[in-house]
Short mmCIF file of C-alpha atoms and ligand atoms in Angstrom, two decimals:
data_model
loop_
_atom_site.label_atom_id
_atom_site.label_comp_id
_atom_site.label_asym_id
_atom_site.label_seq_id
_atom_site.Cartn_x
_atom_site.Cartn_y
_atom_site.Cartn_z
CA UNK X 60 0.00 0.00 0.00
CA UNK X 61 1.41 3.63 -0.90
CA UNK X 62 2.85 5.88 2.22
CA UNK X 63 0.45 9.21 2.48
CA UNK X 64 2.66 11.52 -0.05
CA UNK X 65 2.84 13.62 3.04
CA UNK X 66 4.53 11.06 5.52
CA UNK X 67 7.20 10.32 2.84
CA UNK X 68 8.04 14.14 2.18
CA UNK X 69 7.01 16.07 5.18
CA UNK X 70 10.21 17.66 5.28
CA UNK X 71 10.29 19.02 2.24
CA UNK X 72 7.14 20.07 1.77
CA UNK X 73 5.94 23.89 3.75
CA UNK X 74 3.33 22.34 6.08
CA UNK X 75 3.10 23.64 9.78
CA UNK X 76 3.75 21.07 12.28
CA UNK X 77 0.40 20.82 13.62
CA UNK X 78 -1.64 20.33 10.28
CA UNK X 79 -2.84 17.06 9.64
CA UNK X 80 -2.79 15.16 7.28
CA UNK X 81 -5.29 14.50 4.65
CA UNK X 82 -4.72 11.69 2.59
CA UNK X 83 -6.21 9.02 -0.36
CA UNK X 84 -2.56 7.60 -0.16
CA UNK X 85 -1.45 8.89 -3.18
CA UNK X 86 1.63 9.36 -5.36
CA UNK X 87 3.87 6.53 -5.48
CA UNK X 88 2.44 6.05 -8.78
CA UNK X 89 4.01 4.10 -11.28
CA UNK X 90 6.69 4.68 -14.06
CA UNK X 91 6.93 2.15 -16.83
CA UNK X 92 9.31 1.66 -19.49
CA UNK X 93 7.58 2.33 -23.11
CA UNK X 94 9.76 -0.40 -25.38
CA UNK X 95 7.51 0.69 -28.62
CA UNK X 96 7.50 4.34 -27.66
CA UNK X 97 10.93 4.04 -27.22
CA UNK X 98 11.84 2.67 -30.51
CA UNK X 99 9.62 5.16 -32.31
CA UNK X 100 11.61 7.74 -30.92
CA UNK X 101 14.96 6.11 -30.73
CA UNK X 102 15.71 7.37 -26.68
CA UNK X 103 14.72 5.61 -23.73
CA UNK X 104 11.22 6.66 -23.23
CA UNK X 105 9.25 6.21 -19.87
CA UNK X 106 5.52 7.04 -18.71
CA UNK X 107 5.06 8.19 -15.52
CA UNK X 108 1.41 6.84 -14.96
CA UNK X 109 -0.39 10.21 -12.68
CA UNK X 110 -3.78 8.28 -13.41
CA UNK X 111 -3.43 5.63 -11.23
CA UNK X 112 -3.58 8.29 -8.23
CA UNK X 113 -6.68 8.05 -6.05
CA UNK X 114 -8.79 10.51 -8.11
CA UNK X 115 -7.63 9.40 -11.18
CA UNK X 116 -5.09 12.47 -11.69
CA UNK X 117 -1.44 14.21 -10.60
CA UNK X 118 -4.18 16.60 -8.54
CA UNK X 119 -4.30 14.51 -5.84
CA UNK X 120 -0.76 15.12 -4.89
CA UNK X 121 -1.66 18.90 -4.63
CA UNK X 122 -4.88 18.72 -3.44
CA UNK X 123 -3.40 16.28 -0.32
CA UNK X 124 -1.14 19.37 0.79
CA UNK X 125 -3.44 22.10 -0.11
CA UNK X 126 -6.82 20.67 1.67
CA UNK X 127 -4.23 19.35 4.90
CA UNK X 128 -3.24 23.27 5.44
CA UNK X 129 -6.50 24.47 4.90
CA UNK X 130 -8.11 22.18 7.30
CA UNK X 131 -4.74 22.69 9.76
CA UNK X 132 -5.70 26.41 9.77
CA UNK X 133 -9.09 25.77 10.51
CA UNK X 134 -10.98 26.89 7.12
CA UNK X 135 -14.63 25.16 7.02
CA UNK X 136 -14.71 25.36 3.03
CA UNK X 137 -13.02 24.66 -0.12
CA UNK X 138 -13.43 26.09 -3.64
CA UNK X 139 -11.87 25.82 -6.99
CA UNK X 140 -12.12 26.45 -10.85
CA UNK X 141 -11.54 23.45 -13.01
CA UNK X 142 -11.46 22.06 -16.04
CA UNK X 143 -12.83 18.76 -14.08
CA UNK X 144 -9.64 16.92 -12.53
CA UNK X 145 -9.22 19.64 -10.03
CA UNK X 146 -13.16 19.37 -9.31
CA UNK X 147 -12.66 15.66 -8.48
CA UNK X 148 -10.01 16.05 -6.09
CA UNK X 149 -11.01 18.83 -4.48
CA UNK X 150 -14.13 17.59 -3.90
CA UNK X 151 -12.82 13.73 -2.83
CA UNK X 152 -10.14 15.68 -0.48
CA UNK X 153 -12.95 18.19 0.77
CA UNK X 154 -15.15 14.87 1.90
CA UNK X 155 -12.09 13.44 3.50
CA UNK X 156 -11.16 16.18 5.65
CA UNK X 157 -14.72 16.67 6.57
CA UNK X 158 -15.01 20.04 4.88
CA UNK X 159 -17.45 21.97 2.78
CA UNK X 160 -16.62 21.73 -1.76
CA UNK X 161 -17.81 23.53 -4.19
CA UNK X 162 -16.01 23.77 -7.71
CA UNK X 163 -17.08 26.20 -10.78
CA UNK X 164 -16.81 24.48 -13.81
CA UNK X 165 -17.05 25.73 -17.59
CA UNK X 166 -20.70 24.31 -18.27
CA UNK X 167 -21.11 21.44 -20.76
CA UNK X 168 -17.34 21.39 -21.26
CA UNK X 169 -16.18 18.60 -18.62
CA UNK X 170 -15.76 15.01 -19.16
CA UNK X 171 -18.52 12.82 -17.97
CA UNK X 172 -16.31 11.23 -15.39
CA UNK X 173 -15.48 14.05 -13.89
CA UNK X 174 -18.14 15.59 -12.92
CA UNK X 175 -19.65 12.19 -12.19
CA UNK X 176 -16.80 12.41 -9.07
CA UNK X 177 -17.51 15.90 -8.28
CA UNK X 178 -21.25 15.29 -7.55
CA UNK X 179 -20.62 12.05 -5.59
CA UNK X 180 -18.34 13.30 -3.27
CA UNK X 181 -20.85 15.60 -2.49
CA UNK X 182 -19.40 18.83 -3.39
CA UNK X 183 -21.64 22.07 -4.95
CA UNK X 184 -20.89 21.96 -8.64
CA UNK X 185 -21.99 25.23 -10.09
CA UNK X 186 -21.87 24.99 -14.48
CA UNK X 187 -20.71 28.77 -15.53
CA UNK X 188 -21.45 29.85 -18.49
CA UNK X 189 -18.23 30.71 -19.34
CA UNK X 190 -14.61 29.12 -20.10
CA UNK X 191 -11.99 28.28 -17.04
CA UNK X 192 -10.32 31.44 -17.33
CA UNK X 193 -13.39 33.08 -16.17
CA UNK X 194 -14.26 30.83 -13.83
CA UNK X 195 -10.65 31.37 -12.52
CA UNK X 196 -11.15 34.97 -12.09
CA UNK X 197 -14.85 34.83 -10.26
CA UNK X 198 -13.48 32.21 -7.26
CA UNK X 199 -9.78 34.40 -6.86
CA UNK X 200 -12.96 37.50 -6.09
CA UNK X 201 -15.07 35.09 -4.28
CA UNK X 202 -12.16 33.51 -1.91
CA UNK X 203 -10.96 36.92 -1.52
CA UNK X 204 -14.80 38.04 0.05
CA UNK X 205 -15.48 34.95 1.68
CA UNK X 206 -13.93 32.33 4.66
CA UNK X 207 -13.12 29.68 1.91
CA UNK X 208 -9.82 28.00 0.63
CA UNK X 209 -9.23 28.41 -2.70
CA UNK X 210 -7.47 24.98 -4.23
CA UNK X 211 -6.56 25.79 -7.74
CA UNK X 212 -2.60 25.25 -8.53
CA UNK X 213 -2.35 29.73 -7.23
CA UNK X 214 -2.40 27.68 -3.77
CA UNK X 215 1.26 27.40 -2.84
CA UNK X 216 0.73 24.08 -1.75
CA UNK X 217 -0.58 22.61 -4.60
CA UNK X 218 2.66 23.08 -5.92
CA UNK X 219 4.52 21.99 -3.21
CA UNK X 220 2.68 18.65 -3.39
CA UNK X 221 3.40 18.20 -6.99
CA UNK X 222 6.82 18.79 -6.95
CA UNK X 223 6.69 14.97 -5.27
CA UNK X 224 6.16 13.55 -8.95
CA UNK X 225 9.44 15.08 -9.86
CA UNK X 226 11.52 13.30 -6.20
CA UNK X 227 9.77 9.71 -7.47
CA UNK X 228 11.10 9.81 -10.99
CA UNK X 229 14.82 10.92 -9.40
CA UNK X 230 14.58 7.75 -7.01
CA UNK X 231 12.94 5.56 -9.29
CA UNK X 232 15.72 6.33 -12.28
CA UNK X 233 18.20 7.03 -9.65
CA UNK X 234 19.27 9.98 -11.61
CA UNK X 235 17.62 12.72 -13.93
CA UNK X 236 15.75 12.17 -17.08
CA UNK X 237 17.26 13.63 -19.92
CA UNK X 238 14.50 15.19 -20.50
CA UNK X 239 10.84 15.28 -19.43
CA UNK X 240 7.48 16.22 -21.79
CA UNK X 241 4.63 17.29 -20.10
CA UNK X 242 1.34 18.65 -21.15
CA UNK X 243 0.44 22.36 -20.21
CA UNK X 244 -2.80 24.20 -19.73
CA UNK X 245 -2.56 26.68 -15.84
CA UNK X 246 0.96 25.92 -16.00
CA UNK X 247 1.05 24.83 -12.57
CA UNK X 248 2.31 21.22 -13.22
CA UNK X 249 5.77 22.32 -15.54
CA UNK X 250 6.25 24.91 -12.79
CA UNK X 251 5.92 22.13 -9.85
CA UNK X 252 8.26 19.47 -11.60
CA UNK X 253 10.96 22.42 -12.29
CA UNK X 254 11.15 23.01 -8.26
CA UNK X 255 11.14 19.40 -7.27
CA UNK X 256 13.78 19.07 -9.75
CA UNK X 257 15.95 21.75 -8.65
CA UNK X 258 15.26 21.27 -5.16
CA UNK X 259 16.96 17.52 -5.73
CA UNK X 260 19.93 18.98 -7.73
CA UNK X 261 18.37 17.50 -11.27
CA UNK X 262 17.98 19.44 -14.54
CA UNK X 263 15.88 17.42 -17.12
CA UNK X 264 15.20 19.46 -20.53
CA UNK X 265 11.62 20.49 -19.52
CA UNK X 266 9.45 19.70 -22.99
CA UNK X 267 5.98 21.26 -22.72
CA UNK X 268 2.72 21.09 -24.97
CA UNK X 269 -0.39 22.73 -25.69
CA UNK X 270 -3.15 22.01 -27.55
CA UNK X 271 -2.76 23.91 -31.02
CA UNK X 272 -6.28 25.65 -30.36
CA UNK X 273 -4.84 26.22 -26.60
CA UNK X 274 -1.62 27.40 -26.49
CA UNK X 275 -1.25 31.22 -25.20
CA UNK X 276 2.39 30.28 -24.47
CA UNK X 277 3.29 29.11 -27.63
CA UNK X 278 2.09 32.52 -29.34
CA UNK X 279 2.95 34.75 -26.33
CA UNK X 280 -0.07 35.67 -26.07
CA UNK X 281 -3.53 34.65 -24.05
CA UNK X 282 -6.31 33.03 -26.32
CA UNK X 283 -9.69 34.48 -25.47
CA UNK X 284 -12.01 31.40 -26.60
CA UNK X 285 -9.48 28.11 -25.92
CA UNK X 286 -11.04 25.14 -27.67
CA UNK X 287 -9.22 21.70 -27.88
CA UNK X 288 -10.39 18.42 -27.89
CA UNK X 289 -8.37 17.85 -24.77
CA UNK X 290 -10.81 19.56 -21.94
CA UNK X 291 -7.74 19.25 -19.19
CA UNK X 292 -5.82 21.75 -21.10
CA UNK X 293 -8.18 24.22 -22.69
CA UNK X 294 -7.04 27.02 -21.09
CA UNK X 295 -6.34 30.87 -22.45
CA UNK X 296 -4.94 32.37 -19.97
CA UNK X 297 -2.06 30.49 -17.84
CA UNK X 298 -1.83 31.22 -13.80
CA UNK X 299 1.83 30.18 -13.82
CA UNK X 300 2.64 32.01 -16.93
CA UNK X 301 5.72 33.42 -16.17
CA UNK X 302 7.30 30.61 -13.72
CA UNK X 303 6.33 27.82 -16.59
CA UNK X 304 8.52 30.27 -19.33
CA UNK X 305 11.20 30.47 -16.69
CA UNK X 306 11.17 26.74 -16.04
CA UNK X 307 11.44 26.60 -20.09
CA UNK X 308 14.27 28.61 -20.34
CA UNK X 309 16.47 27.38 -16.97
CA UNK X 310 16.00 23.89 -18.54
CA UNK X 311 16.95 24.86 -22.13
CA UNK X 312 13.56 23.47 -23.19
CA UNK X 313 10.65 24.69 -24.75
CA UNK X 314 6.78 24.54 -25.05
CA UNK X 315 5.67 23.92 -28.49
CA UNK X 316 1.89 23.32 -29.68
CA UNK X 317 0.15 20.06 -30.68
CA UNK X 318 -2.92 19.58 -33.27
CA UNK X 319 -5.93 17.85 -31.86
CA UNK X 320 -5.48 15.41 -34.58
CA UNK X 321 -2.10 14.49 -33.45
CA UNK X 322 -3.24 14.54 -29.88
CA UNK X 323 -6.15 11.58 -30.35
CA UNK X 324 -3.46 9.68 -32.74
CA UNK X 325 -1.09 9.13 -29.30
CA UNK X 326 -3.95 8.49 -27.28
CA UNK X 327 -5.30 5.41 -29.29
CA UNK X 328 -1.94 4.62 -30.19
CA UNK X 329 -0.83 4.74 -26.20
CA UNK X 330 -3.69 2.85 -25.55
CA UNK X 331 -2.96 0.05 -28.39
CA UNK X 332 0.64 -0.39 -28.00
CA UNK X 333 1.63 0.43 -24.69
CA UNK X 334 -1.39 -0.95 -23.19
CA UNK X 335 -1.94 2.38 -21.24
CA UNK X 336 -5.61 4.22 -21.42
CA UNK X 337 -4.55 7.92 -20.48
CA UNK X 338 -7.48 10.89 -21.06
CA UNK X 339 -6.61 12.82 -24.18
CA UNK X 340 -4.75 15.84 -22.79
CA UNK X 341 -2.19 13.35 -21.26
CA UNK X 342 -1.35 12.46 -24.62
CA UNK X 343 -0.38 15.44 -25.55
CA UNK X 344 3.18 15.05 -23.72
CA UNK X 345 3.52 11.93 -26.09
CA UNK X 346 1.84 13.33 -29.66
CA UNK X 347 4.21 16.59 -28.97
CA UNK X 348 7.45 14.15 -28.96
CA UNK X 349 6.03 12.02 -32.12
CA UNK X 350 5.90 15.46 -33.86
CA UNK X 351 8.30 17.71 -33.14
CA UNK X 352 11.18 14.57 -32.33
CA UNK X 353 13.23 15.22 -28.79
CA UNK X 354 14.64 18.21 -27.92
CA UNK X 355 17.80 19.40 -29.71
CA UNK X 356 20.05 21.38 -27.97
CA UNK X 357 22.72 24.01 -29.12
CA UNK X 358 25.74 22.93 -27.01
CA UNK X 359 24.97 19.13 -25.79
CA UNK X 360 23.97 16.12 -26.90
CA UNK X 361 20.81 15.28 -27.22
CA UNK X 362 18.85 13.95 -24.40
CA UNK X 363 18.98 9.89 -23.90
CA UNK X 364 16.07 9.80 -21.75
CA UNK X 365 12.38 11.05 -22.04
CA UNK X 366 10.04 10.80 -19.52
CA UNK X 367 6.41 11.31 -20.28
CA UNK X 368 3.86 12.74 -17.69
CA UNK X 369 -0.12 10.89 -18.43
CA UNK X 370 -1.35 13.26 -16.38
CA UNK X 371 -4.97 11.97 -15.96
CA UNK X 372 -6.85 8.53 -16.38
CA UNK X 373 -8.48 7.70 -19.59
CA UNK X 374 -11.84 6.16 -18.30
CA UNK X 375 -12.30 10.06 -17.14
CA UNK X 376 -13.14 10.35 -20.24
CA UNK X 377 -14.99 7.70 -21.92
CA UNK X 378 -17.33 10.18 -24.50
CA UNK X 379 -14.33 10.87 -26.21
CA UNK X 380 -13.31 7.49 -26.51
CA UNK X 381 -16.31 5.79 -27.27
CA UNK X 382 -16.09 8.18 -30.03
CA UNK X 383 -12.86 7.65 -31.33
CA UNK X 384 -12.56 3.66 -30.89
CA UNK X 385 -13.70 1.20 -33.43
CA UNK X 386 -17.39 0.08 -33.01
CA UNK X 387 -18.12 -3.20 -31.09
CA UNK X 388 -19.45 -6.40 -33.09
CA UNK X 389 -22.80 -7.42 -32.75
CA UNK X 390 -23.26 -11.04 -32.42
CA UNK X 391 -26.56 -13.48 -32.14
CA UNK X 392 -26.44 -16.04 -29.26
CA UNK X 393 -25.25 -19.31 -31.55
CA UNK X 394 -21.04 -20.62 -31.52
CA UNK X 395 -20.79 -20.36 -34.98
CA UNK X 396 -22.30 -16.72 -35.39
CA UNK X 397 -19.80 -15.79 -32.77
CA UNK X 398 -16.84 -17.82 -34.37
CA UNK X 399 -17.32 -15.71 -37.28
CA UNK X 400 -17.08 -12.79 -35.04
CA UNK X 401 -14.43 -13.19 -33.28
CA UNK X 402 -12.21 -14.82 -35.96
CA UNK X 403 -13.19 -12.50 -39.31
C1 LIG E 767 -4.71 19.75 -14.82
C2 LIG E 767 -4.34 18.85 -15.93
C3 LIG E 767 -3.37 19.19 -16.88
C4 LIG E 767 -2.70 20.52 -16.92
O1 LIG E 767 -1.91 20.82 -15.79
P1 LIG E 767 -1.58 22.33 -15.46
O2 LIG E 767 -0.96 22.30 -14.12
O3 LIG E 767 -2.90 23.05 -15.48
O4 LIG E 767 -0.67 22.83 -16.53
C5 LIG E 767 -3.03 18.25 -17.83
N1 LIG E 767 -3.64 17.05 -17.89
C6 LIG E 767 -4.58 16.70 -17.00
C7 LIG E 767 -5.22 15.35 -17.12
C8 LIG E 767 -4.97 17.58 -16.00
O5 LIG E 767 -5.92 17.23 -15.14
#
């Protein structure tokens, strides 16, 4: 069974001594070897698998630290924006420590599963009609008026729990990754995995993607109506803007952007060959290294290693799947009809 994320860090994570400690027991989560992504790319390729977290997404390991403070300081509430994964957790962390939820969520533009977790762990989902950057903006105003903790990866914490992805690929490799890809909507994840990096003396090439109809830091600029197939990451306006460029540059990285096409051509292909069912914008970290190759750098080698981040679980997801995977074959109850079924 996985130690709390807190018990195994404590000391490197900013929690007062007499919070407690919130936990799904997550982290700990698994990082394969990818011998077919690895060929098609010709480096050592690795997936670090954030799905199989408690929620179903790398959110848990910020929402464990975030909701432990806010219940250590004695705040009765919790609130966030989200695309959906941060909905989830939030609300599965909020039930845990016995505290109030309530996400805003862009309405109609959440995967089924998602919201499906949000409602059961009893939080208040409200459906704005609007994108996430608005929704953003209203619960920054709202936590600023009101007694309530607001989750999202602004929350210190939520970073400081992340950055616990970047220790378990260290120990597990028992050195750096040449390089890691990661996909990038708030910006909050790149910037977590750059400090847990740096904090254990490791400089991977940081290798970030966006969603081609997504992707304010690609252009430089914010996108006023995001829209990408990939509902994690459809986000205009980045929180963690600048630290995410910085984390770019220190690494001698880059972010680059990703079509959708190329996006739900890793995910079935992920899915097919590597036997791993991630949700679409986790896919992104491995479409953007199909199509744009591994980093090259001016002065050094190229990388040797490649770590990809699958941020979220695929069955989070399942509309878009359905909808992409080849139909299922009808059969009438009789051993031959179904011989010719399976077998044709
Ligand atoms: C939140 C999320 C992302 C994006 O992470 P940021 O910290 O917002 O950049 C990517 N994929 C999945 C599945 C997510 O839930």
């Amino acid at each position: 069974m996985p130690t709390p994320l807190i018990d195994r860090y404590r000391d490197r994570l900013s929690l007062e001594a007499g919070d407690p400690v919130v936990t799904l027991n997550e982290g700990s989560t698994p990082l394969i070897e990818a011998s077919r992504l690895s060929e098609r790319l010709g480096v050592r390729a690795y997936l670090k698998l954030e799905g199989a977290n408690p929620t179903g997404s790398f959110k848990d390991r910020g929402m464990t630290v975030a909701v432990s403070r806010a219940k250590g300081r004695g705040a009765e509430a919790v609130i966030c924006a989200s695309t959906g994964n941060t909905a989830a957790s939030a609300a599965a962390y909020a039930a845990r420590a016995g505290l109030r939820g309530a996400v805003i969520v862009p309405e109609g533009k959440i995967a089924i599963g998602k919201l499906a977790q949000a409602l059961m762990h009893g939080a208040r989902v409200v459906a704005l009609q609007g994108n996430f950057d608005d929704a953003l903006r209203i619960v920054r105003d709202l936590a600023g008026k009101h007694p309530i903790e607001l989750v999202n990866s602004v929350n210190p914490y939520r970073i400081e729990g992340q950055k616990t992805a970047a220790f378990e690929v260290v120990e597990e490799l028992g050195e750096a990754p040449g390089a890691l890809a990661i996909p990038v909507g708030n910006a909050g994840n790149v910037t977590a995995y750059w400090r847990g990096f740096q904090e254990g003396g490791a400089a991977p090439v940081l290798y970030g993607f966006q969603a081609e109809g997504a992707a304010p830091l690609v252009h430089g600029a914010p996108v006023a109506e995001p829209e990408t197939v990939a509902s994690a990451i459809r986000i205009g306006n980045p929180a963690r803007w600048e630290e995410a460029m910085a984390a770019f540059t220190a690494s001698r990285g880059r972010v680059a952007a990703v079509s959708d096409e190329q996006i739900l051509d890793a995910y079935r292909w992920l899915a097919a060959n590597e036997g791993v069912f991630c949700e679409p914008a986790s896919a992104a970290s491995v479409a953007g290294l199909l199509a744009h190759g591994m980093p090259v750098l001016e002065d050094a080698a190229p990388p040797e290693s490649v770590v990809c981040v699958l941020t979220g679980h695929g069955l989070k997801d399942p509309d878009t799947a359905l909808s992409k995977a080849p139909a299922v074959v009808n059969c009438e109850n009789d051993l031959s009809a179904v011989e010719r079924a399976v077998f044709e």
